[in-house]
Coordinates of C-alpha atoms in Angstrom, one line a residue:
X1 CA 10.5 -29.9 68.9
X2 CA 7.7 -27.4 69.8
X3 CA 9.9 -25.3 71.6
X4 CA 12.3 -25.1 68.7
X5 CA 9.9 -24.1 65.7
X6 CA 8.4 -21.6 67.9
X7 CA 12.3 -20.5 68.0
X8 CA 12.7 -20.8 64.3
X9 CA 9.0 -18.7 63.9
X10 CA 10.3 -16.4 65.8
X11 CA 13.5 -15.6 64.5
X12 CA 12.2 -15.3 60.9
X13 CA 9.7 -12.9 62.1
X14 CA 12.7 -11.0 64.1
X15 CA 14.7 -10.9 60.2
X16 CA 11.3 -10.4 58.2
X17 CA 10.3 -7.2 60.2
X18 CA 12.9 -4.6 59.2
X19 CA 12.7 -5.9 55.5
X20 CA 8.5 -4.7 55.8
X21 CA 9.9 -1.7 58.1
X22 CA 11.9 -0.2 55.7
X23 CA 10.8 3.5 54.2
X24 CA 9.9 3.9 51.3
X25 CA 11.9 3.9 48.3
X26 CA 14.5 1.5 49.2
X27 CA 15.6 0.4 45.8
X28 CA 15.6 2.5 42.3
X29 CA 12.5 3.8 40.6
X30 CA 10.9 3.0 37.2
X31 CA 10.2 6.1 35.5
X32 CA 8.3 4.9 31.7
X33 CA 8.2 7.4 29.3
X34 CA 5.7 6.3 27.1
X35 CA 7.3 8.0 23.8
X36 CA 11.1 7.3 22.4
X37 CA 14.4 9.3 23.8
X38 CA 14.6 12.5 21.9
X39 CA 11.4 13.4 22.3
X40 CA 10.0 16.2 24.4
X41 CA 8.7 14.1 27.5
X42 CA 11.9 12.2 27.1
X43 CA 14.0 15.5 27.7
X44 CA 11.1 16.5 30.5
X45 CA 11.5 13.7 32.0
X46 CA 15.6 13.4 32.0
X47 CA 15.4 17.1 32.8
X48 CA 14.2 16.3 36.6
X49 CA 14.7 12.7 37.1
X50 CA 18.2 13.2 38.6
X51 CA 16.6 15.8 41.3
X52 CA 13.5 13.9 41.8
X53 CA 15.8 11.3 42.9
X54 CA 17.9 13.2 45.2
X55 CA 14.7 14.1 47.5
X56 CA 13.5 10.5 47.0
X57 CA 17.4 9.5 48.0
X58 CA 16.9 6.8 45.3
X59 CA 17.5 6.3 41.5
X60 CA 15.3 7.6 39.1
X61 CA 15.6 5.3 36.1
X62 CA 14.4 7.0 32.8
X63 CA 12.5 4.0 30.5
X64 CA 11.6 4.6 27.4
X65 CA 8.9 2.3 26.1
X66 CA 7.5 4.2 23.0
X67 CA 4.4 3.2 20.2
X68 CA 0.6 3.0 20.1
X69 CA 0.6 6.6 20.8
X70 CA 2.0 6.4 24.1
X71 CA -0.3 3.6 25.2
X72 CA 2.0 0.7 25.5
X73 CA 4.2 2.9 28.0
X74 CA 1.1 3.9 29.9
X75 CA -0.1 0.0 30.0
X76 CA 3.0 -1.2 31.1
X77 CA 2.5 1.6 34.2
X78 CA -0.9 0.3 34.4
X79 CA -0.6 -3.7 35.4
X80 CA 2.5 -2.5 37.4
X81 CA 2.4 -3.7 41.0
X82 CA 0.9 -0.6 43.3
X83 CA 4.5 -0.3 45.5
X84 CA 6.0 3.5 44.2
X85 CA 8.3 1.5 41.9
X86 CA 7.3 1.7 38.7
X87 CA 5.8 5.5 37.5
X88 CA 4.8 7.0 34.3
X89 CA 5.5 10.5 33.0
X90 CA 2.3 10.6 30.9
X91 CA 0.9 13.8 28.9
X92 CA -2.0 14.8 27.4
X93 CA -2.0 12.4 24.8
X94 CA -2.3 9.2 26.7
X95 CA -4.4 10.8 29.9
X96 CA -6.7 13.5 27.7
X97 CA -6.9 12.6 24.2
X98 CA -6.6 9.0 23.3
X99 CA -9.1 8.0 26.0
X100 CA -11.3 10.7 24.3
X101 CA -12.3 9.1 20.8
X102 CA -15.1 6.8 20.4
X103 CA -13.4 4.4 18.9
X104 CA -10.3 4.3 21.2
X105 CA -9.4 0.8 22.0
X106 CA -6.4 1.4 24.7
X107 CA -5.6 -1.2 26.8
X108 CA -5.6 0.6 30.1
X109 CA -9.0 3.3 31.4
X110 CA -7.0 6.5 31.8
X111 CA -9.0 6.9 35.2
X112 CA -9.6 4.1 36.8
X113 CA -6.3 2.3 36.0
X114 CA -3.9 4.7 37.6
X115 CA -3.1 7.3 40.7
X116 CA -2.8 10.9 39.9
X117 CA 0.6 12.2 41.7
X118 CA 1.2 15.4 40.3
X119 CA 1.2 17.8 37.4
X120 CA 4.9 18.6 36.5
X121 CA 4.4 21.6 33.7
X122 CA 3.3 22.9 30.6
X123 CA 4.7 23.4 27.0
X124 CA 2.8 24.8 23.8
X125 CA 4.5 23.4 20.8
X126 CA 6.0 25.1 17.3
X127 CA 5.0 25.1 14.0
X128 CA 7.9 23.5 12.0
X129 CA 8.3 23.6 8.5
X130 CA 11.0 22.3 6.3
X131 CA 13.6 25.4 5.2
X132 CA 12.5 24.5 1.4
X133 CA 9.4 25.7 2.4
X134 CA 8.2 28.6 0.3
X135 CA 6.8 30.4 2.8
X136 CA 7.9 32.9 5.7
X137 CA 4.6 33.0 8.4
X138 CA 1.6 31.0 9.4
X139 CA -0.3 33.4 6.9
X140 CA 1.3 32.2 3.8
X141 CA 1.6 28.7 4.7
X142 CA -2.8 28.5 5.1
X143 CA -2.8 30.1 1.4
X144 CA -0.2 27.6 0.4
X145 CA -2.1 25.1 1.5
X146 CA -5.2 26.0 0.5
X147 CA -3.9 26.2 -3.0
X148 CA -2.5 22.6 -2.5
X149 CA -5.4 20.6 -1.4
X150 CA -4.7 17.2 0.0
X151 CA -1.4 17.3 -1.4
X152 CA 0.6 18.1 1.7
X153 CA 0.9 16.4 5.0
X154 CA 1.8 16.8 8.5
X155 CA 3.2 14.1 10.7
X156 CA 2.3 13.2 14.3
X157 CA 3.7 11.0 17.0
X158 CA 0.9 8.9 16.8
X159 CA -2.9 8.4 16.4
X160 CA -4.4 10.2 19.3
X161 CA -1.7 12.1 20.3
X162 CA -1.6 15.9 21.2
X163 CA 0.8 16.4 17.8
X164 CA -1.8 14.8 15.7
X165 CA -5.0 16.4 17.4
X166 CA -3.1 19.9 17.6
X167 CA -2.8 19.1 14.0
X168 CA -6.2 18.8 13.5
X169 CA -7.7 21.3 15.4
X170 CA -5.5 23.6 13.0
X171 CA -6.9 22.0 10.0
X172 CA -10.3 22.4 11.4
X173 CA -9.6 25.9 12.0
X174 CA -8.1 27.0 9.2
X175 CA -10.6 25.0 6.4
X176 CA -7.3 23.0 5.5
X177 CA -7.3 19.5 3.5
X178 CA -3.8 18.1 4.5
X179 CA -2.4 14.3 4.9
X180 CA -1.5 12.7 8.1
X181 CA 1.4 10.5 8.8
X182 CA 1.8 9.3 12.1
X183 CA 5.4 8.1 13.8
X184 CA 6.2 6.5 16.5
X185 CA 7.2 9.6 18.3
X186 CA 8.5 13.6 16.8
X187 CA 11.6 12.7 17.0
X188 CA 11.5 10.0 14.3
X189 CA 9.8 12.5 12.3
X190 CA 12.2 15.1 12.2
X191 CA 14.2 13.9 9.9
X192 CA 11.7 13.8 7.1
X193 CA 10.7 17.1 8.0
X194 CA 14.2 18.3 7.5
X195 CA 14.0 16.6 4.0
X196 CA 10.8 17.9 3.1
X197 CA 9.1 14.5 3.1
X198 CA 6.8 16.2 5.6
X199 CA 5.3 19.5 5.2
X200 CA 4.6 20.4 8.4
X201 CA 5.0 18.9 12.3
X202 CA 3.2 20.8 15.4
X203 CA 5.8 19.7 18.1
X204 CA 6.5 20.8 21.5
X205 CA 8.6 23.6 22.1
X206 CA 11.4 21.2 23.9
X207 CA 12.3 18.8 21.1
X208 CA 11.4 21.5 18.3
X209 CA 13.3 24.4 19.4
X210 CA 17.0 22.8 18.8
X211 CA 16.6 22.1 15.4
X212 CA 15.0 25.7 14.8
X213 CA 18.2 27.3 16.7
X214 CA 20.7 25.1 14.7
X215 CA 18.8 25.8 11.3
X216 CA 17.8 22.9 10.5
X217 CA 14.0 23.8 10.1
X218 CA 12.3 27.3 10.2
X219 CA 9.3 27.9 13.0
X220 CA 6.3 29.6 11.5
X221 CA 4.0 30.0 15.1
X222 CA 3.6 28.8 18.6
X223 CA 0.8 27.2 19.8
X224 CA 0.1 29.3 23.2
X225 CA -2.2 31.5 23.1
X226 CA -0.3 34.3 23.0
X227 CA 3.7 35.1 22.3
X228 CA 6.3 32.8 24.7
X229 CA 7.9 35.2 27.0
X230 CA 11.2 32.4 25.4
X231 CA 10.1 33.3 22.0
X232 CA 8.8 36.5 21.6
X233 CA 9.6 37.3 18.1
X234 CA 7.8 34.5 17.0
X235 CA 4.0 34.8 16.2
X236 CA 1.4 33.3 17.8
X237 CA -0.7 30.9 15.6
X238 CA -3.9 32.8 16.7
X239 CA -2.6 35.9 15.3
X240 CA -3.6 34.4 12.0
X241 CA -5.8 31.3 12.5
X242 CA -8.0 33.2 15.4
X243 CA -9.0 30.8 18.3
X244 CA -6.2 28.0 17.5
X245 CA -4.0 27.1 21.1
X246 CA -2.9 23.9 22.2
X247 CA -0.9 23.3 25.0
X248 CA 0.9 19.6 26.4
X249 CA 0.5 19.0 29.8
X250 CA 3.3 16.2 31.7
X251 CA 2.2 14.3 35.2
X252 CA 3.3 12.1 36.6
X253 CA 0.9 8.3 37.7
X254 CA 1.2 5.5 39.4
X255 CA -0.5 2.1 38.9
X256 CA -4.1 2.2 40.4
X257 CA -3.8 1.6 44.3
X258 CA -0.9 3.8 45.3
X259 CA -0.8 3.6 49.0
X260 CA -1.1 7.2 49.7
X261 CA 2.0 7.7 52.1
X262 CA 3.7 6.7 48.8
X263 CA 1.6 8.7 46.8
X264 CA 2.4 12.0 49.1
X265 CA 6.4 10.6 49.2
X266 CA 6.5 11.4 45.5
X267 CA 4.6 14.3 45.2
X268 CA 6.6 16.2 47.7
X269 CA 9.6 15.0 46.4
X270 CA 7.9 16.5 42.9
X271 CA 7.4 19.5 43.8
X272 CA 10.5 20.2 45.7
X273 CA 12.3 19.1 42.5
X274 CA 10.5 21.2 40.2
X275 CA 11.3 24.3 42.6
X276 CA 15.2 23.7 42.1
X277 CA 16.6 26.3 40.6
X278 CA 19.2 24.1 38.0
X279 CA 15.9 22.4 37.4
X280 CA 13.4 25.7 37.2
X281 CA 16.4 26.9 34.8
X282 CA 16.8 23.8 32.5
X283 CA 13.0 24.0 32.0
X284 CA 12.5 27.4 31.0
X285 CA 15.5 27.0 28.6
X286 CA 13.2 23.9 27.0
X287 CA 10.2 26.2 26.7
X288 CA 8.5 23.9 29.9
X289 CA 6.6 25.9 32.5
X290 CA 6.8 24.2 36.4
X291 CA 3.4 23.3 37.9
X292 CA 3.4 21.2 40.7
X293 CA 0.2 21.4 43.6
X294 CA -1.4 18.3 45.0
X295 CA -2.6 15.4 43.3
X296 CA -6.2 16.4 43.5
X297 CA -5.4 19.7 41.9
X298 CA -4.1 16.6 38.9
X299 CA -6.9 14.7 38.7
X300 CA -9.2 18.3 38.4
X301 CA -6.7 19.7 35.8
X302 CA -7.0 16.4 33.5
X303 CA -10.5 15.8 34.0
X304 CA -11.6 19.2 32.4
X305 CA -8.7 18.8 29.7
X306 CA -10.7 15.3 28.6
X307 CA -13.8 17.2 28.5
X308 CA -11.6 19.9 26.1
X309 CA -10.8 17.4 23.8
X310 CA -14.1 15.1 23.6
X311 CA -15.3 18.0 23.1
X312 CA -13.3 19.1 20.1
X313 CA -13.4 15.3 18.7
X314 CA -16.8 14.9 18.6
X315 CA -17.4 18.0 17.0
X316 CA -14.9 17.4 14.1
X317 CA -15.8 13.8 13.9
X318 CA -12.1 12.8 14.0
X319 CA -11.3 9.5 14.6
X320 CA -8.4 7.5 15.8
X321 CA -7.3 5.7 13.1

């Protein structure tokens, strides 16, 4: 009987050693997108998933898990086993801003509960107005606004999000008194914009532009700090509200304790992808700059970004809620 469970022990060990042998990925990957489709990290992230997942020779499976202002996305990501197979496309709002305020209550620490993999690109964001709006520029939108007090408002994805503290930093700026409404995401938004229940939305160049092109709203400024190469005709925001820019960042995390074979698996594959030329070419069309590097370079970029916005919350006592 010894003899043959020290057989049986052995031949399980024989079958269970390829299944621990195999490479990573061997099966499809997560990717959460913490806002809803339609949305500009939604059309970031559909934009390389299919070429992320040729150099990973896996799927990449876009989930969208929207709400909370991208937190309940990001938590998911967060208590997700450490294997590579569950990663979250996260932007400045969920890794810069929300952990920012004082009185944010997110589920997840934006540091300690995750692995920085890589910074996939940059967008500034539009300022979108409906076309019954009675104004043509940035200029004449302030006055308007100025002779309105508190009776227009701007939406945002969420509390804490880039849209709504982009929106606020404007405010600041320009010595405006206007309403927020947050959404669930821009894209559920845009539709009140386009009916002038909104009066104004800051959103990212990618899911804004469209609905400029087609007509549906009219773009007063961009929120680089100078013209977009994509855009040049249309004015910078700083050309009339002096020291306004805003910019979304998109990287990608992993739950906290990412083996780092996996962690250098995906940011290879990253950065390969985002040197495609169909994908180099999608992205420039969506107003997204490339960035790529190591996931050091990440973790640096982000940390000084948090220290932006603390920065700018504190000092405009904005809150959360």
């Amino acid at each position: 009987m010894k003899i043959l469970a020290s057989l049986m022990l052995a031949l399980a060990a024989a079958v269970a050693a390829p299944a621990h042998a195999q490479p990573y990925p061997n099966k499809p990957i997560r990717l959460v997108v913490p806002f809803p489709a339609g949305g500009a990290t939604d059309i970031f992230a559909r934009a390389v998933s299919q070429k992320l997942g040729e150099r990973l020779a896996t799927s990449v499976v876009v989930d969208n898990k929207p709400g909370a202002g991208g937190s309940i996305g990001s938590d998911i990501v967060a208590k997700a086993p450490a294997d590579g197979y569950t990663l979250l496309l996260a932007t400045t709002s969920t890794h810069s801003i929300g952990p920012s305020f004082a009185t944010s209550k997110l589920p997840y620490d934006a540091v300690a509960d995750f692995t920085p993999i890589a910074h996939v690109g940059s967008a500034p964001s539009i300022m979108l107005v409906p076309n019954s709006a009675p104004v043509k520029n940035v200029k004449e939108w302030v006055e308007y606004a100025r002779k309105n007090p508190g009776k227009l408002n701007y939406a945002s994805s969420g509390n804490g999000t880039i849209v709504h503290l982009g929106a606020e930093y404007f405010k600041a700026q320009a010595g405006l008194f206007l309403v927020h409404i947050p959404y669930r995401g821009t894209a559920l938004a845009i539709p009140d914009l386009i009916s002038g229940k909104i009066d104004v939305l800051f959103d990212s160049l990618p899911s804004g532009l469209p609905h400029v092109k087609e007509g549906r709203l009219k773009a007063l400024g961009i929120t680089s700090a100078k013209r977009s190469p994509l855009l040049p005709e249309l004015p910078a925001i700083s050309e009339s509200v002096p020291g306004y820019e805003t910019v979304t960042w998109f990287g990608m995390y992993g739950p906290k304790g990412l083996p780092a074979d996996v962690v250098s698996r995906i940011n290879t594959a990253v950065n390969q992808a985002l040197q495609d030329p169909d994908v180099k070419d999608r992205l420039a069309r969506l107003g997204i700059e490339p960035a790529g590097g190591t996931p050091q370079q990440f973790a640096a970029m982000t940390d000084a970004d948090r220290a932006k916005w603390k920065k700018i919350i504190n000092e405009r006592k904005l809150q959360a809620d």
